[in-house]
Amino acid sequence: VWIEDNKGWQWGFAISTISIFLSIPVFLSGSATYKNKIPSGSPLTTILKVFLAALLNSCTYKNSSSAVVNMSSSPSNQHSNRMESEQETVKANTTTETPTGHLKFLNKAVTNKPRYSSLECTVEQVEDVKVVLKVLPIFACTIILNCCLAQLSTFSVEQAASMNTKLGSLKVPPSSLPVFPVVFIMILAPIYDHIIIPYTRKATKSEMGITHLQRIGFGLVLSIVAMAVAALVEMKRKKVATHSGLLDDPTKPLPITFLWIAFQYLFLGSADLFTLAGLLEYFFSEAPIRMRSLATSLSWASLAMGYYLSSVIVSIVNSVTGNGTQKPWLSGANLNHYHLHKFYWLMCVLSGLNFLHYLYWATRYKYRGTGTAN
């Protein structure tokens, strides 16, 4: 970024192109030792098959029940005949395994033999789908965190561009600020692995130290703190702009160092470390072997959805606050006229509500295999 700002964009593109060409032989040199596993089946196909089988069997069960009602002469006979039919069907179509009691609707995928052989499911497949459905609420609760992370590469960069970006004789390009969370993660990662985790293992006397869901929850708390810090820093930046008489002049840098922005990068970088690490470990340990690739990809899907949601929230905020003679909070050529601090407080409140939503699901979650609650 510094080279592009000071030497020209052509140098930046040239360096990127050369780097890509140099990476190709490095990749090819290691590809010979890589063991390719031929994929078999698709987790998405399995999920769709289980849902369709459960739905069709449910309809078949209702139709058969209606027939029994019309043919039976007494309510007692109806009940006994239905119970006997269900017991015989379950014994005939299931293996020694029996499906668990939660999400009972999916159990219907194995209670009857489907009309189409391609929809025939095993108990193992049904249980795999149940596990994936159980992790979806946890996945959904991390989207708001990634929505907060999106602010680091948008409004935070604009804030820094209006501030003093000099470090001694070096002028730091504002667009290079997203390197801050990366640096913080590189510093915090070894501390996390070699200090925090060993300490929590001793304190809790468990191999895991703190559970995966506790790590995710701690990251969500840090995102709340980060948004509050971002709001306070923005209030300070606007106060400096007012006192220095530069509120209406966005062309001149404010007499305040851009390092104030580093605080929100620090907290959001830490939040990303705890949540992303916890989320990947959680998906990898909880998802069945056949579903691991799908489950671990949810963490990156959460990141993408968070960035899209950020754009949606900004559009909604501007449409709601821009009524009549009032200007939208986040619109215009002068950042000093934005109500960015209010937007950050809004994100702080949304993050807090999201954390309460997360607690609802996390406290009720039972880890696969152990059956113990978090």
XYZ file of C-alpha atoms in Angstrom:
374
model
C 0.000 0.000 0.000
C 2.837 2.394 0.824
C 4.472 1.666 -2.550
C 1.183 2.294 -4.386
C 0.688 5.619 -2.600
C 4.252 6.849 -3.050
C 5.565 5.151 -6.209
C 2.451 4.447 -8.245
C -0.246 1.822 -8.713
C 1.733 0.132 -11.481
C 4.382 -0.890 -8.945
C 1.776 -2.399 -6.657
C 0.234 -4.454 -9.467
C 3.686 -5.531 -10.696
C 4.766 -6.760 -7.249
C 1.483 -8.667 -6.820
C 1.844 -10.297 -10.245
C 5.445 -11.362 -9.605
C 4.485 -12.791 -6.207
C 1.733 -14.904 -7.780
C 4.108 -16.266 -10.443
C 6.700 -17.144 -7.781
C 4.089 -18.963 -5.705
C 3.158 -21.320 -8.559
C 6.420 -23.380 -8.543
C 6.323 -23.454 -4.740
C 2.811 -24.905 -4.891
C 3.724 -27.423 -7.595
C 6.798 -28.594 -5.665
C 4.619 -29.729 -2.771
C 1.633 -31.013 -4.732
C 3.441 -34.265 -5.600
C 3.528 -35.300 -1.940
C -0.110 -34.406 -1.311
C -2.505 -37.333 -1.031
C -5.730 -36.675 -2.880
C -8.778 -38.351 -1.424
C -11.466 -38.997 -4.007
C -14.686 -37.430 -2.733
C -17.678 -39.710 -2.297
C -21.138 -38.301 -1.854
C -22.101 -34.837 -0.753
C -23.176 -33.620 2.691
C -25.712 -31.307 1.045
C -27.219 -34.276 -0.806
C -27.460 -36.215 2.456
C -29.194 -33.325 4.223
C -31.678 -32.898 1.378
C -32.342 -36.650 1.223
C -33.060 -36.899 4.961
C -35.464 -33.952 4.850
C -37.316 -35.285 1.807
C -37.552 -38.790 3.282
C -38.866 -37.420 6.578
C -41.423 -35.257 4.772
C -42.659 -38.046 2.485
C -42.832 -40.558 5.326
C -44.756 -38.036 7.393
C -47.318 -37.649 4.611
C -47.499 -41.426 4.164
C -48.036 -41.867 7.898
C -50.903 -39.346 7.897
C -52.589 -41.040 4.941
C -52.271 -44.471 6.517
C -53.653 -43.105 9.785
C -56.697 -41.721 7.954
C -57.315 -45.116 6.385
C -57.152 -46.800 9.769
C -59.672 -44.302 11.171
C -62.161 -45.127 8.415
C -61.794 -48.887 8.764
C -61.661 -49.257 12.547
C -64.792 -49.639 14.617
C -63.578 -48.324 17.962
C -61.047 -45.767 19.255
C -59.237 -48.410 21.278
C -58.691 -50.531 18.182
C -57.431 -47.482 16.300
C -54.802 -46.774 18.938
C -53.625 -50.361 19.331
C -53.451 -51.004 15.585
C -51.485 -47.809 15.017
C -49.007 -48.608 17.795
C -48.460 -52.145 16.492
C -47.932 -50.847 12.960
C -45.373 -48.289 14.100
C -43.460 -50.831 16.186
C -43.307 -53.332 13.329
C -42.156 -50.643 10.887
C -39.400 -49.425 13.176
C -38.152 -52.963 13.825
C -38.131 -53.775 10.136
C -36.422 -50.646 8.866
C -33.839 -49.693 11.464
C -30.585 -51.289 12.410
C -29.463 -51.997 15.950
C -29.114 -48.220 16.319
C -32.105 -46.087 17.188
C -32.385 -42.364 16.474
C -32.127 -39.930 19.364
C -35.138 -38.134 20.809
C -34.380 -34.569 19.727
C -35.578 -33.245 16.365
C -38.043 -36.126 16.196
C -39.388 -34.997 12.847
C -36.216 -36.254 11.151
C -36.655 -39.696 12.737
C -39.481 -40.290 10.283
C -36.836 -40.632 7.569
C -36.047 -44.125 8.933
C -39.413 -45.243 10.345
C -40.823 -46.289 6.966
C -39.282 -47.595 3.798
C -39.553 -44.734 1.289
C -41.372 -45.113 -1.987
C -38.155 -44.270 -3.846
C -35.070 -46.315 -3.032
C -32.808 -43.297 -3.569
C -34.401 -41.665 -0.498
C -33.637 -44.581 1.809
C -31.716 -43.255 4.827
C -29.757 -44.764 7.685
C -29.935 -43.785 11.337
C -26.353 -42.564 11.047
C -27.281 -40.135 8.272
C -30.237 -38.821 10.266
C -28.037 -38.223 13.309
C -25.436 -36.460 11.153
C -28.072 -34.048 9.863
C -29.262 -33.419 13.420
C -25.741 -32.414 14.466
C -25.469 -29.960 11.571
C -28.813 -28.403 12.493
C -27.681 -28.075 16.114
C -24.627 -25.993 15.170
C -26.553 -23.586 12.925
C -27.744 -21.311 15.793
C -24.132 -20.966 16.995
C -23.067 -20.170 13.439
C -25.793 -17.517 13.125
C -24.654 -15.785 16.324
C -21.192 -15.096 14.862
C -22.489 -13.132 11.865
C -22.881 -9.903 13.863
C -19.249 -10.191 15.008
C -18.099 -10.313 11.394
C -20.406 -7.396 10.676
C -18.397 -5.447 13.264
C -15.156 -6.594 11.631
C -16.365 -5.097 8.351
C -16.145 -1.647 9.937
C -12.352 -2.032 10.212
C -11.930 -1.902 6.446
C -14.542 0.813 5.825
C -15.338 3.550 8.343
C -12.223 2.985 10.456
C -10.037 3.642 7.406
C -11.991 6.843 6.683
C -11.500 7.945 10.283
C -7.751 7.386 10.073
C -7.578 9.296 6.770
C -8.909 12.399 8.540
C -6.313 12.150 11.328
C -2.558 12.655 11.597
C -1.059 9.523 10.043
C 2.606 10.392 10.555
C 4.946 8.208 12.592
C 8.057 10.336 12.798
C 9.099 10.987 9.215
C 6.997 8.104 7.855
C 3.490 8.808 6.616
C 1.365 5.690 7.062
C -1.248 5.093 4.319
C -4.701 4.838 5.968
C -5.642 1.892 3.757
C -2.856 -0.151 5.367
C -4.495 0.040 8.796
C -6.237 -3.364 8.467
C -2.763 -4.815 9.057
C -3.219 -3.884 12.731
C -5.592 -6.761 13.604
C -3.301 -9.167 11.743
C -0.326 -7.972 13.812
C -2.354 -8.203 17.010
C -3.435 -11.751 16.151
C 0.188 -12.740 15.428
C 1.162 -11.401 18.859
C -1.821 -12.808 20.732
C -1.868 -16.263 19.091
C 1.266 -17.590 20.879
C 0.083 -15.962 24.123
C -3.258 -17.686 23.641
C -1.677 -21.100 22.969
C 1.197 -21.038 25.478
C -0.160 -18.966 28.365
C -3.958 -18.658 28.354
C -4.825 -22.254 27.430
C -2.297 -23.922 29.834
C -3.483 -21.650 32.660
C -7.151 -22.445 32.057
C -6.330 -26.165 31.917
C -4.806 -25.946 35.379
C -7.638 -23.792 36.704
C -10.453 -25.944 35.316
C -8.560 -29.268 35.568
C -9.778 -30.274 32.130
C -7.889 -31.084 28.949
C -9.780 -28.463 26.960
C -9.237 -25.652 29.451
C -12.140 -23.538 28.310
C -14.755 -25.030 26.031
C -15.155 -24.076 22.399
C -18.401 -22.259 23.103
C -16.805 -20.316 25.960
C -14.065 -19.134 23.595
C -16.654 -18.009 21.064
C -18.605 -16.245 23.805
C -15.515 -14.410 25.033
C -14.860 -13.214 21.488
C -18.427 -11.917 21.235
C -17.962 -9.980 24.490
C -14.786 -8.410 23.084
C -16.717 -7.317 19.990
C -19.153 -5.434 22.252
C -16.225 -3.708 23.974
C -14.638 -2.924 20.595
C -17.753 -1.160 19.308
C -18.032 0.864 22.526
C -14.360 1.861 22.220
C -14.886 2.775 18.552
C -17.799 5.037 19.518
C -15.749 6.772 22.235
C -12.782 7.286 19.879
C -15.066 8.782 17.228
C -16.556 11.165 19.807
C -13.027 12.258 20.722
C -12.095 12.702 17.050
C -15.115 14.940 16.402
C -14.398 16.906 19.579
C -10.861 17.590 18.331
C -12.263 18.604 14.928
C -14.641 21.071 16.601
C -12.028 22.608 18.907
C -9.469 22.967 16.097
C -11.977 24.627 13.759
C -11.658 21.878 11.144
C -15.164 20.446 11.421
C -16.130 21.853 8.015
C -12.729 21.358 6.370
C -12.126 17.664 5.616
C -9.036 18.387 3.501
C -6.740 19.083 6.458
C -5.664 16.337 8.876
C -6.876 16.696 12.443
C -4.301 17.265 15.214
C -4.870 13.802 16.665
C -2.832 10.687 15.937
C -4.397 7.834 14.007
C -3.093 5.427 16.676
C -6.306 6.076 18.600
C -7.974 3.890 15.980
C -5.628 1.069 16.985
C -7.669 0.440 20.148
C -10.719 -0.780 18.240
C -8.440 -2.831 16.000
C -6.907 -4.401 19.108
C -10.233 -5.467 20.595
C -11.751 -6.634 17.324
C -8.561 -8.500 16.419
C -8.692 -10.256 19.794
C -12.394 -10.992 19.297
C -11.645 -12.495 15.896
C -8.880 -14.648 17.385
C -11.058 -16.147 20.115
C -14.183 -16.539 18.016
C -12.582 -17.863 14.835
C -10.341 -20.309 16.719
C -13.220 -21.462 18.897
C -15.583 -21.729 15.946
C -13.216 -23.820 13.821
C -12.435 -26.148 16.741
C -16.122 -26.362 17.621
C -17.203 -27.258 14.089
C -14.347 -29.736 13.647
C -14.999 -31.561 16.932
C -18.800 -31.534 16.823
C -19.468 -32.227 13.158
C -19.495 -35.849 11.926
C -16.544 -36.893 9.777
C -18.681 -36.828 6.617
C -19.897 -33.307 7.434
C -16.645 -31.680 8.609
C -15.818 -29.962 5.343
C -19.289 -28.425 5.254
C -19.242 -27.463 8.936
C -15.810 -25.817 8.888
C -16.794 -23.828 5.801
C -19.550 -22.223 7.878
C -16.959 -20.039 9.625
C -16.037 -18.445 6.288
C -19.698 -18.247 5.317
C -20.262 -16.311 8.550
C -17.514 -13.876 7.534
C -19.062 -13.298 4.107
C -22.573 -12.893 5.506
C -21.271 -10.442 8.116
C -19.819 -8.182 5.414
C -23.021 -8.328 3.385
C -25.072 -7.633 6.510
C -22.895 -4.597 7.224
C -23.907 -3.066 3.890
C -27.560 -3.842 4.594
C -27.421 -2.234 8.060
C -25.741 0.906 6.685
C -28.437 1.206 4.002
C -31.214 0.720 6.562
C -29.672 3.277 8.937
C -29.381 5.851 6.156
C -32.944 5.266 4.963
C -34.382 5.524 8.494
C -32.351 8.552 9.638
C -32.558 10.484 6.360
C -36.192 11.522 6.646
C -37.334 15.031 5.702
C -34.730 17.727 6.234
C -32.401 15.502 8.262
C -29.306 14.116 6.593
C -28.589 10.394 6.902
C -26.130 9.393 9.600
C -23.618 7.885 7.201
C -23.861 9.949 4.031
C -21.984 12.905 2.598
C -18.498 13.962 1.545
C -17.387 15.146 4.995
C -16.838 12.430 7.597
C -16.928 15.086 10.333
C -20.636 15.598 9.614
C -21.409 11.898 9.990
C -23.109 10.531 13.095
C -20.636 7.682 13.079
C -20.472 7.489 16.868
C -24.226 6.793 16.963
C -23.772 4.051 14.393
C -21.037 2.474 16.514
C -23.308 2.629 19.569
C -25.999 0.941 17.492
C -23.556 -1.823 16.575
C -22.631 -2.114 20.258
C -26.296 -2.621 21.193
C -26.817 -5.137 18.375
C -23.706 -7.022 19.509
C -25.053 -7.088 23.069
C -28.412 -8.466 21.938
C -26.595 -10.977 19.761
C -24.575 -12.119 22.781
C -27.776 -12.688 24.784
C -29.109 -14.690 21.847
C -25.873 -16.677 21.826
C -26.129 -17.401 25.555
C -29.599 -18.854 25.022
C -28.274 -21.467 22.602
C -24.850 -22.052 24.155
C -26.181 -22.803 27.655
C -28.578 -25.378 26.211
C -26.085 -27.042 23.920
C -24.922 -30.557 24.756
C -21.642 -31.687 23.269
C -21.775 -34.653 20.952
C -20.679 -37.922 22.524
C -20.508 -36.604 26.087
C -24.078 -35.372 26.437
C -22.877 -32.727 28.880
C -24.135 -29.168 28.736
C -21.810 -26.242 28.108
